[in-house]
CSV table of N, CA and C and ligand atoms in Angstrom, one decimal:
chain,number,residue,atom,x,y,z
A,6,MET,N,0.3,-1.3,0.1
A,6,MET,CA,0.3,0.3,-0.1
A,6,MET,C,0.7,1.2,0.1
A,7,PHE,N,2.0,1.4,0.9
A,7,PHE,CA,2.9,2.2,1.2
A,7,PHE,C,3.8,2.6,-0.4
A,8,ARG,N,4.1,1.7,-1.3
A,8,ARG,CA,4.5,1.7,-2.5
A,8,ARG,C,3.5,2.8,-3.2
A,9,ARG,N,2.0,2.8,-2.9
A,9,ARG,CA,1.1,3.5,-3.7
A,9,ARG,C,1.0,5.1,-3.6
A,10,SER,N,0.9,5.0,-1.8
A,10,SER,CA,0.7,6.3,-1.7
A,10,SER,C,1.6,6.8,-1.1
A,11,GLY,N,3.0,6.6,-0.8
A,11,GLY,CA,4.1,6.7,-0.5
A,11,GLY,C,3.9,7.1,1.0
A,12,VAL,N,2.9,6.8,1.8
A,12,VAL,CA,3.2,6.9,2.7
A,12,VAL,C,2.8,5.5,3.9
A,13,VAL,N,3.7,5.5,4.6
A,13,VAL,CA,3.7,4.2,5.3
A,13,VAL,C,2.4,3.9,6.4
A,14,SER,N,1.6,3.1,6.7
A,14,SER,CA,0.7,3.7,7.6
A,14,SER,C,1.4,2.4,9.2
A,15,ALA,N,0.3,2.9,10.1
A,15,ALA,CA,0.7,2.6,11.6
A,15,ALA,C,0.6,0.3,10.9
A,16,GLY,N,-0.3,0.2,10.6
A,16,GLY,CA,-0.5,-0.9,10.2
A,16,GLY,C,0.4,-1.5,9.9
A,17,GLU,N,1.0,-0.7,8.6
A,17,GLU,CA,2.1,-1.9,7.8
A,17,GLU,C,3.2,-2.0,8.3
A,18,LEU,N,3.3,-0.8,9.8
A,18,LEU,CA,4.7,-1.3,10.0
A,18,LEU,C,4.9,-2.4,11.0
A,19,GLU,N,3.2,-2.0,11.7
A,19,GLU,CA,3.2,-3.0,12.7
A,19,GLU,C,3.5,-4.7,12.2
A,20,SER,N,2.9,-5.0,10.8
A,20,SER,CA,3.0,-6.0,10.2
A,20,SER,C,4.4,-6.6,9.5
A,21,MET,N,5.3,-5.6,9.5
A,21,MET,CA,6.5,-5.6,9.5
A,21,MET,C,7.6,-5.8,10.4
A,22,GLY,N,6.7,-6.0,11.8
A,22,GLY,CA,7.5,-6.3,12.8
A,22,GLY,C,8.3,-4.6,13.2
A,23,LEU,N,8.1,-3.7,13.3
A,23,LEU,CA,9.1,-2.4,13.4
A,23,LEU,C,8.0,-1.7,14.1
A,24,VAL,N,7.1,-2.4,15.2
A,24,VAL,CA,6.2,-1.3,16.0
A,24,VAL,C,6.9,-2.3,17.6
A,25,PRO,N,7.9,-1.7,18.8
A,25,PRO,CA,7.7,-2.8,19.6
A,25,PRO,C,6.5,-2.8,20.7
A,26,PRO,N,6.7,-3.7,21.6
A,26,PRO,CA,5.2,-4.2,22.2
A,26,PRO,C,4.8,-3.5,23.1
A,27,ARG,N,3.6,-3.2,23.6
A,27,ARG,CA,3.6,-2.2,24.7
A,27,ARG,C,4.8,-2.4,26.0
A,28,GLU,N,4.4,-3.7,26.4
A,28,GLU,CA,5.4,-3.8,27.6
A,28,GLU,C,6.8,-3.4,27.3
A,29,ARG,N,7.5,-3.0,26.1
A,29,ARG,CA,8.9,-2.3,26.1
A,29,ARG,C,8.3,-0.7,26.2
A,30,LEU,N,7.5,-0.6,25.1
A,30,LEU,CA,6.8,1.0,25.5
A,30,LEU,C,7.1,1.5,27.0
A,31,ILE,N,6.4,0.9,27.9
A,31,ILE,CA,6.2,1.5,29.1
A,31,ILE,C,7.1,1.6,30.0
A,32,ARG,N,8.2,0.5,29.4
A,32,ARG,CA,9.7,0.6,30.0
A,32,ARG,C,10.3,1.9,29.7
A,33,GLY,N,9.9,2.9,29.1
A,33,GLY,CA,10.5,4.2,28.6
A,33,GLY,C,10.7,4.3,27.3
A,34,ALA,N,12.0,5.3,27.1
A,34,ALA,CA,11.7,5.7,25.3
A,34,ALA,C,12.8,4.5,24.8
A,35,VAL,N,12.0,4.7,23.1
A,35,VAL,CA,12.7,3.6,22.6
A,35,VAL,C,12.4,3.3,21.3
A,36,ALA,N,13.5,3.5,20.4
A,36,ALA,CA,13.7,3.8,19.0
A,36,ALA,C,12.8,2.8,18.5
A,37,VAL,N,12.1,3.1,17.1
A,37,VAL,CA,11.7,2.4,15.8
A,37,VAL,C,12.0,3.1,14.7
A,38,THR,N,12.3,2.6,14.0
A,38,THR,CA,12.6,2.9,12.7
A,38,THR,C,11.6,2.8,11.6
A,39,GLU,N,11.2,4.0,11.0
A,39,GLU,CA,9.9,3.6,9.8
A,39,GLU,C,10.8,4.1,7.9
A,40,CYS,N,12.0,3.3,8.1
A,40,CYS,CA,13.1,3.2,6.8
A,40,CYS,C,12.8,2.0,6.4
A,41,ILE,N,11.8,2.3,5.5
A,41,ILE,CA,11.6,0.8,4.6
A,41,ILE,C,11.7,0.7,2.9
A,42,GLU,N,12.5,1.6,2.5
A,42,GLU,CA,13.0,2.1,1.1
A,42,GLU,C,13.9,0.9,0.9
A,43,GLU,N,14.6,0.1,2.1
A,43,GLU,CA,15.8,-0.3,1.3
A,43,GLU,C,16.5,0.2,0.7
A,44,ILE,N,17.2,1.4,1.4
A,44,ILE,CA,18.4,2.0,0.4
A,44,ILE,C,19.5,1.6,1.1
A,45,PRO,N,20.7,2.1,0.6
A,45,PRO,CA,22.3,1.3,0.8
A,45,PRO,C,22.4,3.1,1.9
A,46,CYS,N,21.9,2.5,3.5
A,46,CYS,CA,22.4,3.5,4.5
A,46,CYS,C,22.3,3.2,5.3
A,47,ASN,N,23.8,3.0,6.5
A,47,ASN,CA,23.4,2.2,7.9
A,47,ASN,C,24.0,3.9,8.7
A,48,VAL,N,23.8,5.1,8.4
A,48,VAL,CA,24.2,6.2,9.5
A,48,VAL,C,23.9,5.4,11.0
A,49,CYS,N,22.8,5.4,10.8
A,49,CYS,CA,22.2,5.0,12.3
A,49,CYS,C,22.9,4.0,12.7
A,50,GLU,N,22.7,3.1,12.1
A,50,GLU,CA,23.8,1.1,12.7
A,50,GLU,C,25.4,2.0,13.3
A,51,SER,N,25.7,3.2,12.5
A,51,SER,CA,27.3,3.3,12.8
A,51,SER,C,27.1,4.1,14.2
A,52,ALA,N,26.1,4.9,14.7
A,52,ALA,CA,26.3,6.1,15.5
A,52,ALA,C,25.8,5.6,17.0
A,53,CYS,N,24.5,4.3,16.5
A,53,CYS,CA,24.6,3.6,18.0
A,53,CYS,C,25.5,3.7,19.0
A,54,PRO,N,25.5,4.3,19.8
A,54,PRO,CA,26.6,4.2,20.9
A,54,PRO,C,26.1,1.9,21.7
A,55,VAL,N,25.1,1.6,21.7
A,55,VAL,CA,25.3,0.3,22.6
A,55,VAL,C,24.9,-0.7,21.4
A,56,LYS,N,25.2,-0.3,20.3
A,56,LYS,CA,24.8,-1.4,18.9
A,56,LYS,C,23.7,-2.1,18.9
A,57,ALA,N,22.7,-1.1,19.0
A,57,ALA,CA,21.7,-1.7,19.5
A,57,ALA,C,20.7,-1.8,17.8
A,58,ILE,N,21.0,-1.3,16.3
A,58,ILE,CA,20.8,-1.2,15.3
A,58,ILE,C,21.6,-2.1,14.5
A,59,ARG,N,21.2,-2.7,13.3
A,59,ARG,CA,21.4,-3.8,12.9
A,59,ARG,C,21.0,-3.4,11.4
A,60,VAL,N,21.9,-3.4,10.1
A,60,VAL,CA,21.5,-3.2,8.8
A,60,VAL,C,22.1,-4.5,8.7
A,61,GLU,N,21.6,-5.5,7.8
A,61,GLU,CA,21.6,-6.2,6.7
A,61,GLU,C,22.2,-6.2,5.6
A,62,GLY,N,23.5,-6.4,5.0
A,62,GLY,CA,24.0,-6.4,3.8
A,62,GLY,C,24.0,-4.5,3.5
A,63,LEU,N,24.1,-4.5,2.1
A,63,LEU,CA,24.1,-2.9,1.5
A,63,LEU,C,22.5,-2.2,1.4
A,64,ARG,N,21.6,-3.0,1.6
A,64,ARG,CA,20.4,-2.3,1.2
A,64,ARG,C,19.3,-2.9,2.5
A,65,GLY,N,19.8,-3.4,3.6
A,65,GLY,CA,19.0,-4.1,4.4
A,65,GLY,C,18.1,-2.8,5.3
A,66,ARG,N,17.0,-3.6,5.9
A,66,ARG,CA,16.1,-2.3,6.5
A,66,ARG,C,16.9,-2.9,7.8
A,67,PRO,N,17.2,-1.3,8.5
A,67,PRO,CA,17.7,-1.2,9.8
A,67,PRO,C,16.5,-2.2,10.8
A,68,ARG,N,17.4,-2.9,11.8
A,68,ARG,CA,16.5,-3.6,12.7
A,68,ARG,C,16.7,-3.5,14.1
A,69,ILE,N,15.8,-2.6,14.9
A,69,ILE,CA,16.6,-2.5,16.2
A,69,ILE,C,16.3,-3.6,17.3
A,70,ASP,N,17.3,-3.7,18.0
A,70,ASP,CA,17.0,-4.4,19.0
A,70,ASP,C,16.9,-3.8,20.8
A,71,TRP,N,15.1,-3.7,20.4
A,71,TRP,CA,14.6,-2.6,21.5
A,71,TRP,C,14.5,-2.9,22.8
A,72,ASP,N,15.5,-4.1,23.0
A,72,ASP,CA,15.7,-4.9,24.5
A,72,ASP,C,17.5,-4.1,25.0
A,73,ARG,N,18.0,-3.3,23.9
A,73,ARG,CA,19.5,-3.1,24.1
A,73,ARG,C,19.0,-1.9,24.1
A,74,CYS,N,18.7,-0.9,23.5
A,74,CYS,CA,18.0,0.4,23.2
A,74,CYS,C,17.9,0.7,24.5
A,75,THR,N,19.0,2.4,24.8
A,75,THR,CA,18.3,2.9,26.0
A,75,THR,C,17.7,4.3,25.7
A,76,GLY,N,17.1,4.2,24.1
A,76,GLY,CA,16.1,5.0,23.8
A,76,GLY,C,17.1,6.8,24.0
A,77,CYS,N,18.3,6.6,23.9
A,77,CYS,CA,19.2,8.3,23.9
A,77,CYS,C,18.8,9.1,22.8
A,78,GLY,N,18.2,8.6,21.5
A,78,GLY,CA,17.5,9.8,20.4
A,78,GLY,C,18.6,9.9,19.9
A,79,VAL,N,20.0,9.3,19.8
A,79,VAL,CA,21.4,10.3,18.8
A,79,VAL,C,20.8,9.6,17.3
A,80,CYS,N,20.1,7.8,17.0
A,80,CYS,CA,19.9,7.9,16.0
A,80,CYS,C,18.4,8.7,15.2
A,81,VAL,N,18.0,9.3,16.1
A,81,VAL,CA,16.7,10.2,15.3
A,81,VAL,C,17.3,11.4,14.7
A,82,GLY,N,18.7,11.9,15.6
A,82,GLY,CA,19.6,13.1,15.1
A,82,GLY,C,20.1,12.6,14.0
A,83,VAL,N,21.1,11.7,13.8
A,83,VAL,CA,21.7,11.3,12.6
A,83,VAL,C,20.9,11.2,11.0
A,84,CYS,N,19.8,10.4,11.6
A,84,CYS,CA,19.1,9.5,10.1
A,84,CYS,C,18.9,10.8,8.8
A,85,PRO,N,19.5,10.8,7.9
A,85,PRO,CA,19.2,11.7,7.0
A,85,PRO,C,17.9,11.6,6.5
A,86,GLY,N,17.7,10.4,6.4
A,86,GLY,CA,16.2,10.2,6.0
A,86,GLY,C,14.8,10.8,6.8
A,87,GLN,N,15.3,11.1,8.6
A,87,GLN,CA,14.3,11.3,9.1
A,87,GLN,C,13.5,10.3,9.2
A,88,ALA,N,14.0,8.9,9.3
A,88,ALA,CA,13.3,8.1,9.3
A,88,ALA,C,12.9,7.3,10.7
A,89,MET,N,13.4,8.1,11.7
A,89,MET,CA,13.8,7.5,12.8
A,89,MET,C,12.9,8.4,14.6
A,90,PHE,N,12.2,7.5,15.3
A,90,PHE,CA,12.0,8.5,16.4
A,90,PHE,C,12.1,7.6,17.6
A,91,LEU,N,11.7,8.3,18.6
A,91,LEU,CA,11.4,7.5,19.7
A,91,LEU,C,10.0,7.4,20.3
A,92,LEU,N,9.3,6.2,20.7
A,92,LEU,CA,8.0,6.5,21.4
A,92,LEU,C,7.9,6.1,22.7
A,93,ASP,N,7.4,6.1,24.0
A,93,ASP,CA,7.7,6.5,25.4
A,93,ASP,C,6.0,6.4,25.7
A,94,LEU,N,5.8,5.5,26.6
A,94,LEU,CA,4.3,5.3,27.5
A,94,LEU,C,5.1,5.3,28.4
A,95,SER,N,6.0,5.4,29.1
A,95,SER,CA,6.3,5.1,30.4
A,95,SER,C,5.8,6.0,31.6
A,96,ARG,N,5.4,7.5,30.9
A,96,ARG,CA,4.7,8.3,32.1
A,96,ARG,C,4.1,9.3,31.0
A,97,GLY,N,3.0,8.7,30.6
A,97,GLY,CA,2.3,9.7,29.6
A,97,GLY,C,2.7,9.1,28.3
A,98,ALA,N,2.4,9.6,27.2
A,98,ALA,CA,2.8,9.2,25.9
A,98,ALA,C,3.4,10.2,25.5
A,99,ALA,N,4.5,10.2,24.8
A,99,ALA,CA,5.8,10.7,24.1
A,99,ALA,C,6.1,10.3,23.0
A,100,VAL,N,6.4,11.2,21.7
A,100,VAL,CA,7.1,11.3,20.8
A,100,VAL,C,8.3,11.6,20.5
A,101,THR,N,9.4,11.3,20.0
A,101,THR,CA,10.3,12.2,19.7
A,101,THR,C,10.8,12.4,18.2
A,102,VAL,N,10.9,13.3,17.4
A,102,VAL,CA,11.3,13.4,16.4
A,102,VAL,C,12.7,14.7,15.8
A,103,PRO,N,12.8,14.6,14.9
A,103,PRO,CA,13.9,15.4,13.8
A,103,PRO,C,13.4,16.4,13.5
A,104,TYR,N,14.1,17.4,14.2
A,104,TYR,CA,13.2,18.8,13.8
A,104,TYR,C,14.9,20.1,13.4
A,105,GLU,N,14.2,20.2,12.2
A,105,GLU,CA,15.2,21.0,11.4
A,105,GLU,C,15.2,22.6,10.9
A,106,PHE,N,14.0,23.1,11.5
A,106,PHE,CA,13.7,24.2,11.1
A,106,PHE,C,13.9,25.1,12.4
A,107,LEU,N,13.8,26.6,11.6
A,107,LEU,CA,13.9,28.2,12.1
A,107,LEU,C,12.6,28.6,12.7
A,108,PRO,N,13.0,29.2,13.8
A,108,PRO,CA,13.3,29.3,14.9
A,108,PRO,C,13.8,27.8,15.8
A,109,ARG,N,14.5,28.0,16.1
A,109,ARG,CA,14.6,26.6,17.4
A,109,ARG,C,13.7,26.4,18.0
A,110,LEU,N,13.1,25.1,18.3
A,110,LEU,CA,12.2,25.0,19.6
A,110,LEU,C,12.9,25.0,20.9
A,111,ARG,N,12.1,25.1,21.9
A,111,ARG,CA,12.6,24.8,23.0
A,111,ARG,C,11.8,23.9,24.8
A,112,ARG,N,12.1,23.9,25.1
A,112,ARG,CA,11.4,23.0,26.6
A,112,ARG,C,9.5,24.2,26.7
A,113,GLY,N,9.0,23.3,26.5
A,113,GLY,CA,7.8,24.0,27.0
A,113,GLY,C,7.3,25.2,26.1
A,114,ASP,N,7.7,24.9,25.0
A,114,ASP,CA,6.7,25.3,23.7
A,114,ASP,C,5.5,24.4,23.2
A,115,THR,N,4.9,25.0,23.0
A,115,THR,CA,3.7,24.1,22.3
A,115,THR,C,3.6,24.4,20.6
A,116,VAL,N,3.4,23.3,20.7
A,116,VAL,CA,3.6,22.6,19.1
A,116,VAL,C,2.0,21.8,18.5
A,117,GLU,N,2.0,22.2,17.3
A,117,GLU,CA,1.3,21.0,16.4
A,117,GLU,C,2.0,19.8,15.9
A,118,LEU,N,1.0,19.1,16.0
A,118,LEU,CA,1.2,18.1,15.9
A,118,LEU,C,1.3,17.5,15.0
A,119,LEU,N,1.8,16.7,13.7
A,119,LEU,CA,1.7,16.0,12.5
A,119,LEU,C,1.8,15.2,12.2
A,120,ASP,N,0.9,14.1,11.0
A,120,ASP,CA,0.8,13.1,11.4
A,120,ASP,C,1.7,12.6,9.3
A,121,ARG,N,2.3,11.2,9.8
A,121,ARG,CA,3.3,11.4,8.3
A,121,ARG,C,2.8,12.2,7.2
A,122,GLU,N,1.4,12.7,6.9
A,122,GLU,CA,1.4,12.9,5.4
A,122,GLU,C,0.7,14.5,5.9
A,123,GLY,N,1.3,14.9,7.4
A,123,GLY,CA,1.9,16.3,7.1
A,123,GLY,C,0.1,17.3,8.3
A,124,ARG,N,-0.4,16.7,8.2
A,124,ARG,CA,-2.0,17.0,8.5
A,124,ARG,C,-1.9,17.2,10.2
A,125,VAL,N,-2.4,18.7,10.4
A,125,VAL,CA,-2.3,18.6,11.9
A,125,VAL,C,-3.7,17.7,13.1
A,126,VAL,N,-2.8,17.2,13.8
A,126,VAL,CA,-3.7,16.1,14.2
A,126,VAL,C,-4.1,15.9,15.5
A,127,GLY,N,-3.2,17.5,16.1
A,127,GLY,CA,-3.6,17.4,17.6
A,127,GLY,C,-2.6,18.7,18.2
A,128,GLU,N,-2.1,19.2,19.2
A,128,GLU,CA,-1.8,20.1,19.8
A,128,GLU,C,-1.1,19.4,21.5
A,129,GLY,N,0.9,19.6,20.9
A,129,GLY,CA,1.4,18.9,22.6
A,129,GLY,C,2.4,20.0,22.9
A,130,THR,N,3.6,19.8,24.1
A,130,THR,CA,4.0,20.5,24.2
A,130,THR,C,5.5,19.5,24.0
A,131,VAL,N,6.6,20.8,24.3
A,131,VAL,CA,8.0,20.3,24.2
A,131,VAL,C,8.5,19.9,25.2
A,132,ILE,N,8.9,18.9,25.7
A,132,ILE,CA,9.1,18.3,26.9
A,132,ILE,C,11.1,18.0,27.0
A,133,ARG,N,11.3,17.7,25.9
A,133,ARG,CA,12.8,17.6,26.0
A,133,ARG,C,13.5,17.8,24.8
A,134,VAL,N,14.4,19.2,24.5
A,134,VAL,CA,15.4,19.3,23.5
A,134,VAL,C,16.9,18.9,23.6
A,135,PHE,N,17.8,18.4,22.6
A,135,PHE,CA,19.0,18.9,22.4
A,135,PHE,C,19.1,17.8,20.7
A,136,GLU,N,20.5,18.5,20.1
A,136,GLU,CA,20.7,18.4,19.2
A,136,GLU,C,21.6,17.4,18.9
A,137,VAL,N,21.9,16.9,17.4
A,137,VAL,CA,22.9,16.5,16.9
A,137,VAL,C,22.8,16.5,15.9
A,138,ASN,N,24.5,17.0,15.6
A,138,ASN,CA,24.7,17.5,14.1
A,138,ASN,C,23.7,18.6,14.1
A,139,LYS,N,23.5,19.7,14.5
A,139,LYS,CA,22.2,20.9,14.2
A,139,LYS,C,21.6,20.4,13.6
A,140,THR,N,21.1,19.2,13.8
A,140,THR,CA,19.4,18.6,14.1
A,140,THR,C,18.9,18.5,15.7
A,141,GLN,N,17.5,19.2,15.1
A,141,GLN,CA,17.2,19.5,17.0
A,141,GLN,C,16.3,17.4,17.6
A,142,VAL,N,16.5,17.1,18.2
A,142,VAL,CA,15.7,15.9,18.4
A,142,VAL,C,15.0,16.3,19.8
A,143,VAL,N,13.2,16.3,19.5
A,143,VAL,CA,12.9,16.8,20.3
A,143,VAL,C,11.5,16.2,20.5
A,144,THR,N,11.5,15.8,21.8
A,144,THR,CA,10.3,15.1,22.8
A,144,THR,C,8.8,16.4,22.4
A,145,VAL,N,7.9,15.6,22.6
A,145,VAL,CA,6.8,16.5,22.7
A,145,VAL,C,5.8,14.7,23.4
A,146,SER,N,4.9,15.4,23.8
A,146,SER,CA,4.0,14.7,25.0
A,146,SER,C,2.6,14.9,23.8
A,147,VAL,N,2.0,13.4,23.9
A,147,VAL,CA,1.1,13.7,22.9
A,147,VAL,C,-0.3,12.7,23.4
A,148,PRO,N,-1.1,12.6,22.9
A,148,PRO,CA,-2.5,11.8,23.3
A,148,PRO,C,-2.3,10.6,23.2
A,149,GLU,N,-2.1,9.5,24.3
A,149,GLU,CA,-1.7,8.1,23.8
A,149,GLU,C,-2.4,7.8,22.0
A,150,ASN,N,-3.4,8.4,22.2
A,150,ASN,CA,-3.9,7.6,21.3
A,150,ASN,C,-3.4,8.2,19.7
A,151,LEU,N,-2.4,8.5,19.9
A,151,LEU,CA,-1.7,9.3,18.0
A,151,LEU,C,0.1,9.2,18.4
A,152,LEU,N,0.0,7.9,19.4
A,152,LEU,CA,1.6,7.3,19.3
A,152,LEU,C,1.7,7.0,18.0
A,153,MET,N,1.0,6.1,17.5
A,153,MET,CA,1.6,5.8,16.4
A,153,MET,C,1.0,6.3,15.0
A,154,GLU,N,1.0,8.2,15.2
A,154,GLU,CA,0.7,8.9,13.9
A,154,GLU,C,1.4,9.7,14.0
A,155,VAL,N,1.7,10.4,15.2
A,155,VAL,CA,2.4,11.6,15.3
A,155,VAL,C,4.1,11.8,14.7
A,156,ARG,N,4.6,12.0,13.5
A,156,ARG,CA,5.5,11.9,13.1
A,156,ARG,C,6.4,13.3,12.4
A,157,ALA,N,5.7,14.6,13.6
A,157,ALA,CA,6.5,15.6,13.1
A,157,ALA,C,5.8,16.7,13.8
A,158,VAL,N,6.2,17.8,14.1
A,158,VAL,CA,5.7,19.1,14.7
A,158,VAL,C,5.9,20.0,14.3
A,159,ARG,N,5.6,21.1,14.4
A,159,ARG,CA,5.4,22.2,13.7
A,159,ARG,C,4.9,23.5,15.1
A,160,ARG,N,5.7,24.7,14.8
A,160,ARG,CA,5.6,25.5,16.1
A,160,ARG,C,4.2,26.4,15.8
A,161,ALA,N,3.4,26.3,16.9
A,161,ALA,CA,2.2,26.5,16.7
A,161,ALA,C,2.1,28.1,16.4
A,162,ALA,N,1.0,28.7,15.7
A,162,ALA,CA,1.1,29.6,15.3
A,162,ALA,C,0.1,30.7,16.5
A,163,ARG,N,1.1,31.7,17.4
A,163,ARG,CA,0.2,32.1,18.5
A,163,ARG,C,0.1,34.0,18.3
B,8,SF4,S1,17.6,5.8,20.6
B,8,SF4,FE1,20.4,5.1,21.0
B,8,SF4,S2,20.5,2.9,22.0
B,8,SF4,FE2,18.5,3.3,20.8
B,8,SF4,S3,18.4,2.3,18.9
B,8,SF4,FE3,19.1,4.8,18.6
B,8,SF4,S4,21.2,5.7,19.4
B,8,SF4,FE4,20.6,3.0,19.7
B,9,SF4,S1,20.1,6.6,9.0
B,9,SF4,FE1,18.2,6.5,8.6
B,9,SF4,S2,18.3,6.1,6.1
B,9,SF4,FE2,19.7,5.9,6.7
B,9,SF4,S3,19.1,3.0,7.3
B,9,SF4,FE3,19.3,4.4,9.2
B,9,SF4,S4,17.2,5.0,9.3
B,9,SF4,FE4,17.3,4.6,7.1
């Protein structure tokens, strides 16, 4: 289906085994990959400080060892395809996304929550920000039912 629409769905990711189980999500932030195009890249694999990402062969899809992953977010910042995210259900629901716009976001900012197609699906608050190679890695609180939908944020117009 994503081959036709260009946008992968939560259901397709689930069927590819790319969604961590709820038991892992409630233990804390964990990386998820939506890198499904089988491109020759392994930047995330090289950058992961605990070797939790494995890319088989030249064009393999990255697979993440969710038990090994510490949720540090480095892979979110280094991925050139903006295809890495963190999900967290340990204290409410939170999604971590890459952000490369100006002005920079800060903790406490209100942002619009965007789905994979760029549609506004709600509003959230920035709860953590750090930077990797000039890319901001931004964690936002989200309603739990949007955990598998929010994959970008936009500064809310005020
Ligand atoms: S979040 Fe950190 S530990 Fe987890 S896969 Fe990404 S780089 Fe590795
Ligand atoms: S760095 Fe990004 S684009 Fe490259 S393999 Fe990892 S997830 Fe895919």
